[in-house]
Structure formats: C-alpha cells, structure tokens
Short mmCIF file of C-alpha atoms in Angstrom, two decimals:
data_model
loop_
_atom_site.label_atom_id
_atom_site.label_comp_id
_atom_site.label_asym_id
_atom_site.label_seq_id
_atom_site.Cartn_x
_atom_site.Cartn_y
_atom_site.Cartn_z
CA MET L 509 9.39 -16.18 -0.13
CA SER L 510 5.98 -14.74 1.37
CA GLU L 511 5.73 -11.06 1.53
CA HIS L 512 6.95 -9.54 4.78
CA VAL L 513 8.13 -6.05 5.33
CA LEU L 514 11.20 -4.66 7.43
CA VAL L 515 11.84 -1.53 8.13
CA ILE L 516 14.58 -0.84 10.28
CA PHE L 517 15.67 2.51 11.28
CA PRO L 518 17.48 4.26 14.64
CA HIS L 519 14.79 7.37 15.97
CA PRO L 520 11.22 7.49 16.41
CA ASP L 521 9.84 9.44 13.56
CA ASP L 522 12.65 8.51 11.21
CA GLU L 523 9.42 6.87 9.23
CA ALA L 524 7.52 9.85 8.83
CA PHE L 525 9.47 11.68 5.73
CA SER L 526 11.23 8.05 3.86
CA CYS L 527 8.47 5.50 3.85
CA THR L 528 4.83 6.35 5.16
CA GLY L 529 3.12 5.90 1.64
CA THR L 530 4.87 2.65 1.22
CA VAL L 531 4.71 0.79 4.31
CA LEU L 532 0.51 1.77 4.31
CA SER L 533 0.77 0.40 0.29
CA TYR L 534 1.56 -3.23 1.77
CA THR L 535 -0.44 -3.01 5.23
CA GLN L 536 -3.50 -1.75 3.45
CA ARG L 537 -3.57 -5.10 1.56
CA GLY L 538 -2.90 -7.46 4.36
CA ILE L 539 1.13 -7.59 4.24
CA PRO L 540 2.79 -7.73 7.66
CA VAL L 541 5.10 -5.00 8.70
CA THR L 542 7.66 -5.30 11.33
CA TYR L 543 9.26 -1.87 12.24
CA ILE L 544 12.44 -2.16 14.74
CA CYS L 545 13.35 1.23 15.99
CA LEU L 546 16.95 1.25 17.78
CA THR L 547 16.42 4.38 19.96
CA LEU L 548 14.00 5.98 22.00
CA GLY L 549 15.90 9.17 19.95
CA GLU L 550 16.03 10.61 24.29
CA MET L 551 18.89 13.43 22.66
CA GLY L 552 16.30 14.70 20.28
CA ARG L 553 16.47 18.79 20.24
CA ASN L 554 13.03 20.13 20.78
CA MET L 555 12.44 19.70 23.99
CA GLY L 556 9.84 23.01 23.51
CA ASN L 557 9.35 26.65 24.58
CA PRO L 558 8.67 26.73 27.24
CA ASN L 559 9.96 23.02 28.23
CA PHE L 560 7.52 20.46 27.81
CA ALA L 561 10.14 17.58 28.42
CA ASN L 562 13.94 16.48 29.74
CA ARG L 563 16.69 13.78 28.90
CA GLU L 564 14.84 11.80 31.21
CA THR L 565 10.77 12.14 30.16
CA LEU L 566 11.91 12.45 26.59
CA PRO L 567 11.94 8.95 25.87
CA SER L 568 8.57 7.69 27.30
CA ILE L 569 6.64 11.12 25.21
CA ARG L 570 8.68 9.41 21.82
CA LYS L 571 7.81 5.86 22.43
CA LYS L 572 4.16 6.83 22.89
CA GLU L 573 4.48 8.49 19.52
CA LEU L 574 6.39 6.36 17.84
CA GLU L 575 3.34 3.68 19.13
CA LYS L 576 0.73 6.33 18.10
CA SER L 577 2.86 6.44 14.22
CA CYS L 578 2.55 2.23 13.80
CA HIS L 579 -1.02 2.05 14.89
CA ILE L 580 -1.56 4.71 11.90
CA LEU L 581 0.78 2.65 9.53
CA GLY L 582 -1.02 -0.48 10.46
CA ILE L 583 2.45 -2.05 12.08
CA GLN L 584 1.17 -4.32 14.65
CA ASN L 585 5.28 -5.96 15.02
CA LEU L 586 7.00 -2.62 16.62
CA GLN L 587 10.34 -3.88 18.17
CA LEU L 588 12.26 -1.37 20.66
CA TRP L 589 15.93 -2.30 20.85
CA GLY L 590 16.71 0.28 23.57
CA LEU L 591 20.21 1.56 21.86
CA ARG L 592 21.30 5.12 23.43
CA ASP L 593 20.50 7.45 21.14
CA LYS L 594 23.61 9.39 18.85
CA THR L 595 26.22 6.25 19.95
CA ILE L 596 24.68 3.87 17.23
CA GLU L 597 28.22 3.79 15.99
CA PHE L 598 29.69 2.73 18.94
CA GLU L 599 27.92 -0.73 19.35
CA ILE L 600 29.87 -4.11 18.81
CA ASP L 601 28.47 -6.47 16.65
CA LEU L 602 25.40 -4.52 15.55
CA ASP L 603 25.71 -6.12 12.43
CA LYS L 604 25.32 -9.79 13.79
CA ARG L 605 22.26 -8.55 15.99
CA MET L 606 20.74 -7.53 12.74
CA TYR L 607 21.53 -10.31 10.93
CA GLU L 608 20.02 -12.66 13.34
CA ALA L 609 16.76 -10.27 13.38
CA ILE L 610 16.72 -11.05 9.53
CA VAL L 611 16.94 -14.99 9.60
CA LYS L 612 14.42 -14.70 12.45
CA ILE L 613 11.88 -12.62 10.50
CA LYS L 614 12.51 -13.60 6.62
CA PRO L 615 11.57 -10.62 5.52
CA SER L 616 11.06 -10.09 1.73
CA LEU L 617 11.79 -6.01 2.01
CA ILE L 618 14.23 -4.37 4.06
CA ILE L 619 13.42 -0.35 4.39
CA THR L 620 16.44 1.42 6.00
CA PHE L 621 18.82 3.69 5.51
CA TYR L 622 21.43 3.93 2.50
CA PRO L 623 24.65 4.04 4.85
CA GLY L 624 26.90 7.22 3.63
CA TYR L 625 23.87 9.21 2.15
CA SER L 626 21.92 9.81 5.20
CA VAL L 627 23.51 12.79 6.63
CA HIS L 628 23.36 11.52 10.53
CA PRO L 629 25.98 8.99 12.02
CA ASP L 630 23.52 6.92 13.58
CA HIS L 631 21.28 6.72 9.86
CA ASP L 632 24.18 6.00 8.15
CA THR L 633 25.44 3.14 11.23
CA CYS L 634 21.97 1.79 11.12
CA GLY L 635 21.97 1.41 7.24
CA LYS L 636 25.44 -0.23 7.18
CA ALA L 637 24.67 -2.84 9.78
CA VAL L 638 21.76 -3.59 7.55
CA PHE L 639 23.49 -4.13 4.66
CA ASP L 640 26.63 -5.63 5.80
CA ALA L 641 23.58 -8.28 7.51
CA VAL L 642 21.88 -8.71 4.33
CA ASN L 643 25.84 -10.01 2.80
CA MET L 644 25.83 -12.30 5.70
CA LEU L 645 22.84 -14.68 3.63
CA GLU L 646 23.54 -16.69 1.42
CA PRO L 647 22.39 -14.81 -2.09
CA ASN L 648 19.45 -16.64 -2.94
CA GLU L 649 18.21 -15.72 0.93
CA ARG L 650 18.97 -12.24 0.77
CA PRO L 651 15.69 -9.84 0.63
CA GLU L 652 15.27 -6.85 -1.57
CA VAL L 653 17.09 -3.93 0.37
CA TYR L 654 15.51 -0.33 -0.22
CA GLY L 655 17.99 2.86 1.06
CA VAL L 656 16.45 6.24 1.90
CA ALA L 657 19.03 8.24 0.97
CA PHE L 658 18.71 12.33 1.04
CA ALA L 659 22.23 13.57 1.27
CA LYS L 660 22.99 16.40 -1.11
CA ASN L 661 25.10 14.23 -3.02
CA SER L 662 23.26 11.05 -3.21
CA GLN L 663 22.07 11.20 -6.83
CA GLN L 664 25.31 12.69 -8.25
CA GLU L 665 27.12 9.77 -6.55
CA LEU L 666 24.58 7.41 -6.56
CA GLY L 667 22.64 8.04 -9.68
CA GLU L 668 19.21 8.24 -10.82
CA PRO L 669 16.62 6.41 -7.67
CA ASP L 670 15.92 2.50 -8.29
CA VAL L 671 12.53 2.91 -6.92
CA VAL L 672 10.19 6.15 -6.86
CA LEU L 673 6.84 5.73 -5.90
CA ASP L 674 3.70 8.40 -6.00
CA VAL L 675 2.05 7.97 -2.72
CA SER L 676 0.04 11.04 -3.33
CA ARG L 677 -3.17 8.91 -2.04
CA TYR L 678 -1.40 8.42 1.58
CA GLU L 679 -0.77 12.57 1.87
CA GLY L 680 -3.10 13.11 4.48
CA ASP L 681 -1.97 9.72 6.33
CA LYS L 682 1.46 11.09 6.05
CA ARG L 683 0.63 14.49 7.67
CA ALA L 684 -1.03 12.08 10.56
CA VAL L 685 1.98 10.54 11.02
CA LEU L 686 3.97 13.43 11.31
CA GLU L 687 1.54 14.99 13.95
CA ALA L 688 1.68 11.91 15.88
CA HIS L 689 5.70 12.75 16.03
CA ALA L 690 4.31 15.84 17.80
CA SER L 691 7.86 16.86 20.21
CA GLN L 692 10.27 16.85 17.02
CA ALA L 693 8.29 17.48 14.02
CA GLU L 694 6.51 20.95 14.38
CA GLY L 695 9.29 22.70 12.27
CA MET L 696 8.77 19.84 9.56
CA LEU L 697 4.79 20.91 9.46
CA ALA L 698 5.49 24.30 9.60
CA LYS L 699 7.43 23.89 6.34
CA VAL L 700 4.72 21.48 4.99
CA THR L 701 1.08 23.80 5.50
CA LYS L 702 3.40 27.73 4.52
CA GLN L 703 5.31 25.00 1.49
CA LYS L 704 8.18 26.49 2.02
CA ASP L 705 10.66 23.85 0.81
CA PRO L 706 10.31 22.28 -2.50
CA GLU L 707 12.12 19.15 -1.37
CA ILE L 708 9.58 18.51 1.60
CA ILE L 709 6.65 19.18 -0.16
CA LYS L 710 7.98 16.55 -2.75
CA ARG L 711 8.42 14.09 -0.32
CA MET L 712 4.96 13.85 1.05
CA THR L 713 3.76 12.82 -2.58
CA ILE L 714 6.25 10.92 -3.81
CA GLU L 715 8.88 8.19 -1.82
CA TYR L 716 11.87 7.36 -3.12
CA PHE L 717 14.42 4.75 -2.82
CA TRP L 718 18.04 3.47 -3.93
CA LYS L 719 18.82 -0.36 -4.49
CA MET L 720 20.96 -2.35 -2.09
CA LYS L 721 23.63 -3.33 -4.75
CA SER L 722 24.93 -7.03 -3.35
CA SER L 723 28.41 -7.41 -2.55
#
C-alpha cells in the first residue's frame, strides 16, 4: 500500500493542536494528505467583541481559515462534507459514508478522534464512525488509525499513548496554523503566549495518539 494520510475531523481547527506537526512530517516528504472536514463550524462560540460575524457569515470565514491552514500544512486535497455543526451524532449511515471515502482514497494512515475520549459529541461521533468504517474492511485492507484523545481520563483508561512524536521543529508552523484559525483560536494563542496552561504548551511540541484496536 502506497503512503497516503487521511485526516478526518468534524470542525475547522480540529487539526491545529492535534496533528499539525505530524501532518507536516508527511507533506514535507512529499507524502499526500487528504483532509475530510465534516462541518464548517457554524456553531462556533467566538463571534468577537465587537462582533465580526454571525451564524450566517461565520461558515464562510471558517472555510477561508481552514483553506489557509491547509496551505500551511501542504494539504492539497481538502474535502468539505457540509454537515451541520453540533448535529453529527444524528447523521444516518455516517459510518457507511466514511467507508466509501476510505475505500476510494485507500489511505495507509487515518488520523481522527478516539471515540469516547475527545470531549465533544461531534468529535466522538466522528471518531466512532471512522473506527466502525475501518472495521468494515477486510483485516488485510485496514489502514493504521491514530486516535486523538484529550479527555482527562484518557491515559487512565486507554493506557499510555501508542505514538508519541516530538514535533518541536514544527512549533512555528503550529502557531501559524493556530493563527490561521483567527476567529476561534484567540484564547488558545493567548494561553500559548502567556504560557499559563502546561498541557497546551506541551501540545505545541509533542503530539500523541492511541492506535485503534481492530475488532
């Protein structure tokens, strides 16, 4: 199987902290990366003060931010599925749609959220649909799957991460990706700049994942 990385997240900016360095480690070696983003994050909380957006205009802003992020990351294939933010859990046959996408793209690695350990219902639903879709494949056709988990009980219940990557060489790029998502990342950037959150500072230079255990 030729190398091809498939990133699947529900919201623009989900890639920013979770896998920026990892993605760059592939694209800078000429390995293709496809990014499937399920929504345009129209229910994002940050509208600015004074407001710079409303529910009607926020999706177009976040789409441009995601495109800028993909440019920094070297991602040339961005797929926008147009699902509605905060309603992913109500999508019917999402796992089958994921399966069809995976069969078509034939990735060697998928990066997504680890279901049950990624805090947001959209995150968990996205990850579960990916895991279920991969399990529909024949065992010898299944790509490796890296799950992003950041719930407080992740290590307690899942054990130590299976993959720990030093991405300190990409720290500047990671900040640039965060800055690309300007509408939503202001608070995160402030925490990075002021170094007030040890976990956030850690995630600027280290990315870690739990591998999917096939059923």
